Structure formats: structure tokens, C-alpha cells
PDB file of C-alpha atoms in Angstrom:
ATOM      1  CA  MET A   1       0.000   0.000   0.000  1.00 51.00           C
ATOM      2  CA  SER A   2       1.306   3.466  -0.885  1.00 69.00           C
ATOM      3  CA  ALA A   3       2.287   5.744   1.992  1.00 74.00           C
ATOM      4  CA  THR A   4       0.701   9.160   2.414  1.00 92.00           C
ATOM      5  CA  TYR A   5       2.572  12.129   0.976  1.00 97.00           C
ATOM      6  CA  ARG A   6       2.381  15.840   1.713  1.00 97.00           C
ATOM      7  CA  THR A   7       2.628  18.603  -0.870  1.00 98.00           C
ATOM      8  CA  ARG A   8       4.857  21.615  -0.272  1.00 97.00           C
ATOM      9  CA  GLU A   9       6.005  24.671  -2.171  1.00 97.00           C
ATOM     10  CA  LEU A  10       9.154  26.759  -1.875  1.00 97.00           C
ATOM     11  CA  ASP A  11       9.706  30.217  -3.325  1.00 95.00           C
ATOM     12  CA  LEU A  12      13.174  30.458  -4.915  1.00 93.00           C
ATOM     13  CA  GLY A  13      12.647  34.012  -6.114  1.00 89.00           C
ATOM     14  CA  GLU A  14      12.511  33.557  -9.873  1.00 87.00           C
ATOM     15  CA  ALA A  15      10.573  30.289  -9.510  1.00 92.00           C
ATOM     16  CA  VAL A  16       8.136  28.715  -7.065  1.00 96.00           C
ATOM     17  CA  LEU A  17       8.580  24.944  -6.910  1.00 97.00           C
ATOM     18  CA  VAL A  18       5.937  22.486  -5.762  1.00 98.00           C
ATOM     19  CA  PHE A  19       6.753  18.933  -4.738  1.00 98.00           C
ATOM     20  CA  ASP A  20       5.293  15.888  -3.042  1.00 98.00           C
ATOM     21  CA  GLU A  21       7.329  14.239  -0.299  1.00 97.00           C
ATOM     22  CA  TRP A  22       6.839  10.990   1.532  1.00 97.00           C
ATOM     23  CA  PRO A  23       8.013  10.056   5.050  1.00 91.00           C
ATOM     24  CA  GLY A  24      11.498   8.699   5.516  1.00 82.00           C
ATOM     25  CA  GLU A  25      13.377  10.847   8.020  1.00 73.00           C
ATOM     26  CA  GLY A  26      17.084  10.120   7.818  1.00 77.00           C
ATOM     27  CA  ALA A  27      16.762   7.916   4.724  1.00 92.00           C
ATOM     28  CA  ARG A  28      18.443   8.636   1.403  1.00 97.00           C
ATOM     29  CA  PRO A  29      16.431  11.139  -0.703  1.00 98.00           C
ATOM     30  CA  VAL A  30      15.286   9.847  -4.088  1.00 98.00           C
ATOM     31  CA  LEU A  31      14.126  12.653  -6.378  1.00 98.00           C
ATOM     32  CA  PHE A  32      11.688  11.881  -9.198  1.00 98.00           C
ATOM     33  CA  LEU A  33      11.663  14.234 -12.213  1.00 98.00           C
ATOM     34  CA  HIS A  34       8.961  13.997 -14.894  1.00 98.00           C
ATOM     35  CA  ALA A  35       9.020  14.335 -18.686  1.00 97.00           C
ATOM     36  CA  THR A  36       8.063  17.403 -20.730  1.00 94.00           C
ATOM     37  CA  GLY A  37       4.417  18.335 -20.288  1.00 94.00           C
ATOM     38  CA  PHE A  38       3.845  16.000 -17.346  1.00 97.00           C
ATOM     39  CA  THR A  39       3.791  16.510 -13.584  1.00 98.00           C
ATOM     40  CA  ARG A  40       4.871  15.117 -10.250  1.00 98.00           C
ATOM     41  CA  GLY A  41       1.662  13.116  -9.859  1.00 98.00           C
ATOM     42  CA  VAL A  42       2.737  10.475 -12.381  1.00 98.00           C
ATOM     43  CA  TRP A  43       5.358   9.253  -9.887  1.00 98.00           C
ATOM     44  CA  ARG A  44       3.007   8.719  -6.948  1.00 98.00           C
ATOM     45  CA  PRO A  45       2.409   4.970  -7.466  1.00 97.00           C
ATOM     46  CA  THR A  46       6.173   4.357  -7.637  1.00 97.00           C
ATOM     47  CA  ALA A  47       7.268   6.720  -4.877  1.00 97.00           C
ATOM     48  CA  GLY A  48       4.572   5.653  -2.456  1.00 96.00           C
ATOM     49  CA  VAL A  49       5.781   2.050  -2.232  1.00 96.00           C
ATOM     50  CA  LEU A  50       9.440   2.932  -1.695  1.00 96.00           C
ATOM     51  CA  THR A  51       9.241   4.537   1.745  1.00 95.00           C
ATOM     52  CA  ASP A  52      10.659   1.404   3.355  1.00 94.00           C
ATOM     53  CA  ALA A  53      13.900   1.966   1.434  1.00 95.00           C
ATOM     54  CA  CYS A  54      14.304   5.725   0.919  1.00 97.00           C
ATOM     55  CA  ARG A  55      12.732   9.177   1.223  1.00 97.00           C
ATOM     56  CA  PRO A  56      10.885   9.786  -2.073  1.00 98.00           C
ATOM     57  CA  ILE A  57      10.316  13.293  -3.445  1.00 98.00           C
ATOM     58  CA  ALA A  58       8.448  14.096  -6.688  1.00 98.00           C
ATOM     59  CA  LEU A  59       8.947  17.586  -8.125  1.00 98.00           C
ATOM     60  CA  ASP A  60       7.060  19.720 -10.619  1.00 98.00           C
ATOM     61  CA  LEU A  61       9.777  21.279 -12.774  1.00 97.00           C
ATOM     62  CA  ARG A  62       9.391  25.006 -13.467  1.00 95.00           C
ATOM     63  CA  GLY A  63       6.498  25.743 -15.790  1.00 93.00           C
ATOM     64  CA  HIS A  64       4.906  22.359 -15.128  1.00 96.00           C
ATOM     65  CA  GLY A  65       2.076  21.399 -12.801  1.00 96.00           C
ATOM     66  CA  ALA A  66       1.806  23.748  -9.847  1.00 97.00           C
ATOM     67  CA  SER A  67       5.373  25.104 -10.138  1.00 96.00           C
ATOM     68  CA  ARG A  68       5.675  28.490 -11.776  1.00 91.00           C
ATOM     69  CA  CYS A  69       8.225  31.106 -12.786  1.00 87.00           C
ATOM     70  CA  ASP A  70       8.421  34.571 -14.301  1.00 74.00           C
ATOM     71  CA  LEU A  71      11.043  33.791 -16.950  1.00 70.00           C
ATOM     72  CA  PRO A  72      10.543  31.806 -20.179  1.00 66.00           C
ATOM     73  CA  VAL A  73      10.597  28.068 -19.559  1.00 77.00           C
ATOM     74  CA  LYS A  74      12.983  26.456 -22.017  1.00 74.00           C
ATOM     75  CA  ASP A  75      16.450  26.194 -20.500  1.00 84.00           C
ATOM     76  CA  TRP A  76      17.162  22.743 -19.049  1.00 91.00           C
ATOM     77  CA  GLY A  77      20.117  24.221 -17.183  1.00 91.00           C
ATOM     78  CA  ALA A  78      17.798  26.620 -15.334  1.00 91.00           C
ATOM     79  CA  MET A  79      15.719  23.641 -14.229  1.00 94.00           C
ATOM     80  CA  ALA A  80      18.868  21.906 -12.968  1.00 95.00           C
ATOM     81  CA  ASN A  81      19.772  25.071 -11.068  1.00 95.00           C
ATOM     82  CA  ASP A  82      16.309  25.026  -9.485  1.00 95.00           C
ATOM     83  CA  VAL A  83      16.934  21.503  -8.200  1.00 97.00           C
ATOM     84  CA  GLU A  84      20.353  22.519  -6.889  1.00 98.00           C
ATOM     85  CA  ARG A  85      18.879  25.428  -4.925  1.00 96.00           C
ATOM     86  CA  LEU A  86      16.021  23.291  -3.647  1.00 97.00           C
ATOM     87  CA  ALA A  87      18.501  20.660  -2.433  1.00 97.00           C
ATOM     88  CA  ALA A  88      20.475  23.327  -0.585  1.00 97.00           C
ATOM     89  CA  LEU A  89      17.369  24.718   1.108  1.00 96.00           C
ATOM     90  CA  GLU A  90      16.137  21.258   2.093  1.00 96.00           C
ATOM     91  CA  GLY A  91      19.549  19.930   3.122  1.00 95.00           C
ATOM     92  CA  TRP A  92      19.461  17.012   0.672  1.00 95.00           C
ATOM     93  CA  SER A  93      22.650  15.063   0.023  1.00 94.00           C
ATOM     94  CA  GLY A  94      23.509  11.721  -1.536  1.00 97.00           C
ATOM     95  CA  LEU A  95      20.679  12.157  -4.021  1.00 98.00           C
ATOM     96  CA  VAL A  96      19.420   9.429  -6.294  1.00 98.00           C
ATOM     97  CA  ILE A  97      17.743  11.162  -9.225  1.00 98.00           C
ATOM     98  CA  VAL A  98      15.129   9.287 -11.230  1.00 98.00           C
ATOM     99  CA  GLY A  99      14.414  11.180 -14.444  1.00 98.00           C
ATOM    100  CA  HIS A 100      12.070  10.396 -17.315  1.00 98.00           C
ATOM    101  CA  SER A 101      12.935  12.066 -20.622  1.00 96.00           C
ATOM    102  CA  LEU A 102      13.363  15.791 -19.790  1.00 95.00           C
ATOM    103  CA  GLY A 103      13.758  14.800 -16.134  1.00 97.00           C
ATOM    104  CA  GLY A 104      16.722  12.629 -17.064  1.00 97.00           C
ATOM    105  CA  GLY A 105      18.296  15.528 -18.911  1.00 95.00           C
ATOM    106  CA  VAL A 106      17.855  17.839 -15.936  1.00 96.00           C
ATOM    107  CA  GLY A 107      19.303  15.207 -13.614  1.00 97.00           C
ATOM    108  CA  THR A 108      22.292  14.726 -15.911  1.00 97.00           C
ATOM    109  CA  LEU A 109      23.076  18.445 -15.994  1.00 95.00           C
ATOM    110  CA  LEU A 110      22.902  18.599 -12.197  1.00 97.00           C
ATOM    111  CA  ALA A 111      25.136  15.537 -11.802  1.00 98.00           C
ATOM    112  CA  LEU A 112      27.738  17.133 -14.082  1.00 97.00           C
ATOM    113  CA  LYS A 113      27.634  20.421 -12.218  1.00 97.00           C
ATOM    114  CA  ARG A 114      27.406  18.996  -8.716  1.00 97.00           C
ATOM    115  CA  PRO A 115      28.862  15.463  -8.605  1.00 97.00           C
ATOM    116  CA  ASP A 116      29.134  15.855  -4.838  1.00 97.00           C
ATOM    117  CA  LEU A 117      25.346  16.105  -4.605  1.00 98.00           C
ATOM    118  CA  VAL A 118      24.271  13.187  -6.827  1.00 98.00           C
ATOM    119  CA  ASP A 119      25.211   9.625  -5.839  1.00 98.00           C
ATOM    120  CA  ALA A 120      23.302   7.838  -8.593  1.00 98.00           C
ATOM    121  CA  LEU A 121      21.425   8.749 -11.731  1.00 98.00           C
ATOM    122  CA  MET A 122      18.547   6.863 -13.307  1.00 98.00           C
ATOM    123  CA  LEU A 123      17.951   7.949 -16.899  1.00 98.00           C
ATOM    124  CA  ILE A 124      14.671   6.457 -18.071  1.00 98.00           C
ATOM    125  CA  GLU A 125      13.871   7.054 -21.722  1.00 97.00           C
ATOM    126  CA  ALA A 126      16.083  10.115 -21.711  1.00 96.00           C
ATOM    127  CA  PRO A 127      17.017  11.657 -25.106  1.00 93.00           C
ATOM    128  CA  LEU A 128      20.192   9.605 -25.457  1.00 94.00           C
ATOM    129  CA  LYS A 129      21.164   9.040 -29.066  1.00 91.00           C
ATOM    130  CA  PRO A 130      24.459   9.656 -30.867  1.00 90.00           C
ATOM    131  CA  PRO A 131      24.536  12.787 -33.036  1.00 83.00           C
ATOM    132  CA  SER A 132      23.801  10.820 -36.189  1.00 71.00           C
ATOM    133  CA  GLY A 133      20.761   9.273 -34.506  1.00 49.00           C
ATOM    134  CA  GLY A 134      18.981  12.517 -33.699  1.00 47.00           C
ATOM    135  CA  SER A 135      17.160  13.050 -30.416  1.00 44.00           C
ATOM    136  CA  GLY A 136      14.350  10.557 -30.787  1.00 44.00           C
ATOM    137  CA  GLY A 137      12.117  12.845 -32.801  1.00 49.00           C
ATOM    138  CA  ASN A 138      12.131  15.871 -35.062  1.00 60.00           C
ATOM    139  CA  ALA A 139      12.032  18.927 -32.796  1.00 69.00           C
ATOM    140  CA  SER A 140       9.910  20.978 -35.187  1.00 74.00           C
ATOM    141  CA  GLU A 141       7.360  18.160 -35.428  1.00 80.00           C
ATOM    142  CA  MET A 142       7.261  17.860 -31.638  1.00 80.00           C
ATOM    143  CA  VAL A 143       6.679  21.609 -31.351  1.00 83.00           C
ATOM    144  CA  GLU A 144       3.826  21.433 -33.846  1.00 85.00           C
ATOM    145  CA  VAL A 145       2.199  18.558 -31.968  1.00 84.00           C
ATOM    146  CA  ALA A 146       2.518  20.449 -28.670  1.00 84.00           C
ATOM    147  CA  LEU A 147       0.952  23.614 -30.084  1.00 84.00           C
ATOM    148  CA  ARG A 148      -1.957  21.668 -31.598  1.00 87.00           C
ATOM    149  CA  ARG A 149      -2.681  19.762 -28.390  1.00 89.00           C
ATOM    150  CA  ARG A 150      -6.131  20.196 -26.896  1.00 93.00           C
ATOM    151  CA  TYR A 151      -5.722  22.383 -23.843  1.00 92.00           C
ATOM    152  CA  GLU A 152      -9.108  22.934 -22.177  1.00 96.00           C
ATOM    153  CA  TRP A 153     -12.175  20.925 -21.134  1.00 97.00           C
ATOM    154  CA  PRO A 154     -15.468  21.798 -19.396  1.00 97.00           C
ATOM    155  CA  SER A 155     -14.647  19.563 -16.417  1.00 97.00           C
ATOM    156  CA  ARG A 156     -11.937  17.346 -14.943  1.00 97.00           C
ATOM    157  CA  GLU A 157     -14.083  14.315 -15.749  1.00 98.00           C
ATOM    158  CA  ALA A 158     -14.389  15.353 -19.395  1.00 98.00           C
ATOM    159  CA  ALA A 159     -10.628  15.854 -19.596  1.00 98.00           C
ATOM    160  CA  ALA A 160      -9.949  12.434 -18.073  1.00 98.00           C
ATOM    161  CA  GLU A 161     -12.373  10.741 -20.477  1.00 98.00           C
ATOM    162  CA  HIS A 162     -10.859  12.506 -23.490  1.00 97.00           C
ATOM    163  CA  LEU A 163      -7.256  11.755 -22.573  1.00 97.00           C
ATOM    164  CA  ARG A 164      -7.749   8.167 -21.425  1.00 98.00           C
ATOM    165  CA  ALA A 165      -9.156   7.201 -24.809  1.00 97.00           C
ATOM    166  CA  ARG A 166      -6.046   8.412 -26.623  1.00 95.00           C
ATOM    167  CA  SER A 167      -2.416   7.432 -26.987  1.00 94.00           C
ATOM    168  CA  PRO A 168      -0.237   7.451 -24.973  1.00 95.00           C
ATOM    169  CA  TYR A 169      -2.582   7.751 -21.988  1.00 97.00           C
ATOM    170  CA  ASP A 170      -4.583   4.672 -22.941  1.00 97.00           C
ATOM    171  CA  ALA A 171      -1.619   2.423 -22.045  1.00 97.00           C
ATOM    172  CA  TRP A 172      -0.665   4.111 -18.767  1.00 98.00           C
ATOM    173  CA  HIS A 173      -1.030   2.324 -15.452  1.00 98.00           C
ATOM    174  CA  PRO A 174      -4.380   3.406 -13.894  1.00 98.00           C
ATOM    175  CA  GLU A 175      -2.765   4.935 -10.795  1.00 98.00           C
ATOM    176  CA  VAL A 176      -0.238   6.825 -12.903  1.00 98.00           C
ATOM    177  CA  PHE A 177      -3.046   8.238 -15.028  1.00 98.00           C
ATOM    178  CA  ALA A 178      -5.004   9.207 -11.899  1.00 98.00           C
ATOM    179  CA  GLY A 179      -1.934  11.028 -10.566  1.00 98.00           C
ATOM    180  CA  PHE A 180      -1.641  12.980 -13.803  1.00 98.00           C
ATOM    181  CA  VAL A 181      -5.329  13.932 -13.826  1.00 98.00           C
ATOM    182  CA  ASP A 182      -4.955  15.177 -10.254  1.00 97.00           C
ATOM    183  CA  SER A 183      -1.762  17.206 -10.733  1.00 98.00           C
ATOM    184  CA  GLY A 184      -1.687  17.837 -14.487  1.00 97.00           C
ATOM    185  CA  LEU A 185      -4.945  19.808 -14.797  1.00 97.00           C
ATOM    186  CA  ARG A 186      -5.735  23.165 -13.231  1.00 95.00           C
ATOM    187  CA  ALA A 187      -9.107  24.759 -12.611  1.00 95.00           C
ATOM    188  CA  VAL A 188      -9.805  28.060 -14.380  1.00 93.00           C
ATOM    189  CA  GLY A 189     -12.739  30.262 -13.499  1.00 82.00           C
ATOM    190  CA  GLY A 190     -15.533  29.033 -11.280  1.00 87.00           C
ATOM    191  CA  ASP A 191     -17.508  26.855 -13.671  1.00 93.00           C
ATOM    192  CA  GLY A 192     -15.414  23.676 -13.435  1.00 94.00           C
ATOM    193  CA  THR A 193     -13.375  24.344 -16.574  1.00 97.00           C
ATOM    194  CA  VAL A 194      -9.867  22.854 -16.481  1.00 97.00           C
ATOM    195  CA  GLN A 195      -6.729  23.349 -18.545  1.00 96.00           C
ATOM    196  CA  LEU A 196      -3.500  21.428 -18.848  1.00 96.00           C
ATOM    197  CA  ALA A 197      -1.189  22.606 -16.074  1.00 95.00           C
ATOM    198  CA  CYS A 198       1.699  22.797 -18.531  1.00 93.00           C
ATOM    199  CA  ALA A 199       0.912  25.358 -21.201  1.00 89.00           C
ATOM    200  CA  ARG A 200       1.301  24.281 -24.818  1.00 90.00           C
ATOM    201  CA  GLU A 201       3.785  27.115 -25.358  1.00 88.00           C
ATOM    202  CA  THR A 202       5.881  25.881 -22.445  1.00 88.00           C
ATOM    203  CA  GLU A 203       5.957  22.332 -23.788  1.00 89.00           C
ATOM    204  CA  ALA A 204       6.967  23.595 -27.225  1.00 88.00           C
ATOM    205  CA  ALA A 205       9.702  25.813 -25.762  1.00 87.00           C
ATOM    206  CA  VAL A 206      11.248  22.920 -23.850  1.00 88.00           C
ATOM    207  CA  PHE A 207      11.661  20.968 -27.084  1.00 84.00           C
ATOM    208  CA  THR A 208      13.638  23.810 -28.655  1.00 81.00           C
ATOM    209  CA  GLY A 209      15.323  25.349 -25.627  1.00 67.00           C
ATOM    210  CA  GLY A 210      18.484  23.301 -25.558  1.00 60.00           C
ATOM    211  CA  GLY A 211      19.494  20.197 -23.697  1.00 61.00           C
ATOM    212  CA  MET A 212      18.766  17.277 -26.003  1.00 67.00           C
ATOM    213  CA  GLY A 213      21.946  17.655 -28.025  1.00 69.00           C
ATOM    214  CA  GLU A 214      24.143  17.754 -24.936  1.00 79.00           C
ATOM    215  CA  MET A 215      23.042  14.489 -23.379  1.00 90.00           C
ATOM    216  CA  TRP A 216      25.049  11.999 -25.430  1.00 93.00           C
ATOM    217  CA  SER A 217      28.374  13.781 -24.950  1.00 93.00           C
ATOM    218  CA  ALA A 218      27.623  14.123 -21.234  1.00 95.00           C
ATOM    219  CA  LEU A 219      27.360  10.388 -20.552  1.00 97.00           C
ATOM    220  CA  PRO A 220      31.128   9.579 -20.399  1.00 97.00           C
ATOM    221  CA  LYS A 221      31.678  12.539 -18.074  1.00 97.00           C
ATOM    222  CA  LEU A 222      29.379  11.300 -15.308  1.00 97.00           C
ATOM    223  CA  ASP A 223      31.182  10.252 -12.124  1.00 96.00           C
ATOM    224  CA  CYS A 224      28.261   8.480 -10.470  1.00 98.00           C
ATOM    225  CA  PRO A 225      26.817   5.095 -11.429  1.00 98.00           C
ATOM    226  CA  VAL A 226      24.081   5.393 -14.043  1.00 98.00           C
ATOM    227  CA  TRP A 227      21.026   3.231 -14.581  1.00 98.00           C
ATOM    228  CA  ILE A 228      19.817   3.385 -18.196  1.00 98.00           C
ATOM    229  CA  GLY A 229      16.148   2.439 -18.548  1.00 98.00           C
ATOM    230  CA  ARG A 230      14.689   2.156 -22.037  1.00 97.00           C
ATOM    231  CA  GLY A 231      11.768   0.631 -23.879  1.00 97.00           C
ATOM    232  CA  SER A 232      12.528  -1.895 -26.584  1.00 94.00           C
ATOM    233  CA  GLY A 233       9.800  -0.781 -28.949  1.00 88.00           C
ATOM    234  CA  SER A 234       7.588   2.057 -30.060  1.00 88.00           C
ATOM    235  CA  ARG A 235       4.300   1.908 -28.152  1.00 88.00           C
ATOM    236  CA  GLY A 236       2.993   5.443 -27.721  1.00 87.00           C
ATOM    237  CA  LEU A 237       6.244   6.837 -29.090  1.00 90.00           C
ATOM    238  CA  HIS A 238       9.506   5.306 -30.243  1.00 92.00           C
ATOM    239  CA  SER A 239      12.179   4.875 -27.601  1.00 94.00           C
ATOM    240  CA  THR A 240      14.402   7.948 -27.353  1.00 93.00           C
ATOM    241  CA  THR A 241      17.308   5.998 -25.835  1.00 95.00           C
ATOM    242  CA  ALA A 242      19.721   4.197 -28.140  1.00 94.00           C
ATOM    243  CA  PRO A 243      20.701   0.639 -27.139  1.00 95.00           C
ATOM    244  CA  GLU A 244      24.358   1.683 -27.132  1.00 95.00           C
ATOM    245  CA  ALA A 245      23.715   4.416 -24.538  1.00 96.00           C
ATOM    246  CA  ALA A 246      24.490   2.039 -21.669  1.00 96.00           C
ATOM    247  CA  ALA A 247      28.036   1.599 -23.001  1.00 96.00           C
ATOM    248  CA  GLN A 248      28.830   5.311 -22.645  1.00 96.00           C
ATOM    249  CA  PRO A 249      29.015   6.040 -18.877  1.00 97.00           C
ATOM    250  CA  ARG A 250      31.972   4.770 -16.842  1.00 96.00           C
ATOM    251  CA  ARG A 251      29.667   2.588 -14.775  1.00 97.00           C
ATOM    252  CA  ALA A 252      26.216   1.771 -16.093  1.00 97.00           C
ATOM    253  CA  TYR A 253      23.416  -0.736 -15.626  1.00 98.00           C
ATOM    254  CA  GLU A 254      20.906  -1.318 -18.407  1.00 98.00           C
ATOM    255  CA  TRP A 255      17.238  -2.087 -17.768  1.00 98.00           C
ATOM    256  CA  VAL A 256      14.966  -2.801 -20.719  1.00 97.00           C
ATOM    257  CA  ALA A 257      11.159  -2.750 -20.741  1.00 96.00           C
ATOM    258  CA  GLU A 258      10.223  -5.194 -23.467  1.00 94.00           C
ATOM    259  CA  ASP A 259       7.407  -4.299 -25.874  1.00 91.00           C
ATOM    260  CA  SER A 260       7.193  -0.752 -24.591  1.00 94.00           C
ATOM    261  CA  GLY A 261       8.432   2.614 -25.817  1.00 96.00           C
ATOM    262  CA  HIS A 262       9.098   6.107 -24.559  1.00 96.00           C
ATOM    263  CA  PHE A 263       6.338   5.975 -21.955  1.00 97.00           C
ATOM    264  CA  ALA A 264       7.543   2.744 -20.321  1.00 97.00           C
ATOM    265  CA  PRO A 265       7.843   4.239 -16.788  1.00 98.00           C
ATOM    266  CA  LEU A 266       4.239   5.449 -16.948  1.00 98.00           C
ATOM    267  CA  GLU A 267       3.003   2.061 -18.073  1.00 98.00           C
ATOM    268  CA  ARG A 268       5.086   0.009 -15.637  1.00 97.00           C
ATOM    269  CA  PRO A 269       5.682   1.707 -12.285  1.00 98.00           C
ATOM    270  CA  GLU A 270       6.764  -1.643 -10.817  1.00 98.00           C
ATOM    271  CA  TRP A 271       9.650  -1.702 -13.328  1.00 98.00           C
ATOM    272  CA  VAL A 272      10.849   1.681 -12.070  1.00 98.00           C
ATOM    273  CA  GLU A 273      10.424   0.565  -8.461  1.00 98.00           C
ATOM    274  CA  ALA A 274      12.665  -2.447  -9.101  1.00 98.00           C
ATOM    275  CA  MET A 275      15.266  -0.207 -10.736  1.00 98.00           C
ATOM    276  CA  VAL A 276      15.287   2.193  -7.779  1.00 98.00           C
ATOM    277  CA  ARG A 277      15.640  -0.674  -5.317  1.00 97.00           C
ATOM    278  CA  ASP A 278      18.531  -2.018  -7.384  1.00 98.00           C
ATOM    279  CA  ALA A 279      20.297   1.352  -7.282  1.00 98.00           C
ATOM    280  CA  LEU A 280      19.825   1.648  -3.530  1.00 97.00           C
ATOM    281  CA  ALA A 281      21.183  -1.866  -3.051  1.00 97.00           C
ATOM    282  CA  VAL A 282      24.268  -1.136  -5.166  1.00 98.00           C
ATOM    283  CA  LEU A 283      24.946   2.088  -3.250  1.00 98.00           C
ATOM    284  CA  ALA A 284      24.753   0.031  -0.046  1.00 96.00           C
ATOM    285  CA  GLY A 285      27.380  -2.385  -1.368  1.00 97.00           C
ATOM    286  CA  ALA A 286      25.227  -5.200  -2.764  1.00 96.00           C
ATOM    287  CA  PRO A 287      25.487  -6.532  -6.322  1.00 95.00           C
ATOM    288  CA  SER A 288      23.125  -5.298  -8.999  1.00 95.00           C
ATOM    289  CA  ALA A 289      20.318  -7.443 -10.362  1.00 93.00           C
ATOM    290  CA  VAL A 290      21.830  -6.897 -13.827  1.00 93.00           C
ATOM    291  CA  ARG A 291      25.388  -7.029 -15.060  1.00 87.00           C
ATOM    292  CA  PRO A 292      27.096  -3.640 -15.380  1.00 87.00           C
ATOM    293  CA  ARG A 293      27.847  -2.497 -18.920  1.00 81.00           C
TER     294      ARG A 293
END
């Protein structure tokens, strides 16, 4: 059964960050970072069952969910700086960062800047392809899709019904989808109308703002052990992680979700849970469940 979390917000000046945290006083903090356009709520089924092993925290990156900022949201480095400042304010150390897609990119940038702060990095369907392989999708196409996305519904129920019937949401784990409906929609006005909590313009800006191209060259520079999680297929969206990505870091462990694609962590929270437990075990001196690459 998932443990109860509490939601907090901290004002960093140029950004206000909102995050869920679960009990685990004195335990190692494990920070969950979502993909572009998503929110902290998608991690609740995974984080809530890990309180016996760590202190889970799920963050809304700037411009997503309930977090907000005054400056344009596009720079992945600014998001990494947000996490660095949040860690300093909260006194976090020995972080394990679990990042899906954009979240993996943000975690990577932080690990490069502050290797003393990050003990392990879990890059799940991050944009990890060699330069000749692109970034897992044409950026201009992704921008066009984001700007065409339906943004508003007359009620939360109508939004949930609309989204659940469509890819990629139709394949998500039910509790993951419920977490997104709860944290990924915001009420506007007093008539029940809701909008996506990440604006279409914000989502589009993230795709063009810089970060994707830096990820591949960053992998060999990482000092901490890295868990590479990728889907083996194309359900919902083709995998954005090349199979050879796990050979790039100095110390890496590869986890593959068969018959899934870019949204594997949202379809299989138990797969992510097992990966987190593996990382915690390795940091404690135990062998990994998979052979290092």
C-alpha cells in the first residue's frame, strides 16, 4: 500500500517549486523528475511504495504542474539550477535522481555540475542518441504537436475521459493516469473548466530550448553510477534511448522494458520501483540485479 505524501512549495525568487514528499526521516532522498508536459503526480504509485527503502520526493519542474516562474521556460540548465537550490534549502545530500525524458536531462546536468550532490542517476527514456541518430524525434514536429494539443475541457471528468481514450494515456497504469489527472490539470474560473497545467507554449519551448543535443556527450563525463532504462519498442512513441547508450558512462546498468516505448515508466511503475531498489542496493554495497555495462 502506498504511503501518504504531503505537498509543499518553496519560493526560490525567480521560480516557485511544488513537490510531493513521503516520510522517511534520515533515509536517502530519491528525487523523481517527470518528462516534458507532465507533472509530479505520475510518480506517486512508484514513490509511495518505496518509503521502506528511501525518502521519495516528486517535483514539478518550473512551468509544469503547480510550479511556476516569471522567466521563459525552455532552458534545461535553469531547471537543474532550481533543483540545486532546492537541495540546498532542504539539506538534501547523496541524491538518487530518477528522471524520465526531460527529467533525465535535468538530472544529468545537475550531476555534471554537482557530482558531490548526486550519488546515482537513473535515466529512463532520456534523449540519449548519438549525433547521427537525432534526439528521438524531429524537434519541429514535436513543437507542432505540442501547439496543436487540446488544452481545455469543461470539467476534470471530461478531460480524463478525453485523454484516457487516446495514446499514450490509454496504455498508462491506472494509478499513474489518476496522478496525472490530479496534478496535471488546473481549474480556471468558477464553472469547473480545467486546462493542462503545462501550457502548450511551455511544452513547445522545452523541445527547442536546448538540452537534447548535450546528453550523449555528457554520458562519459558522469562520475556516479548510471542506470539506463529504455523501452525496446515504439508503443505510444519510439524509444528515445539508443541501445548503445548504456556503453557510454563509466559505470552503467541497463534495464529494458520489453514491448514498450518512450512511456515505459508510466506504463510500468513496478519496473521503475525495481530499478530504484537495485540502485539503492548497489549504493549500499550489494550486487546489482543486472550485469554492469
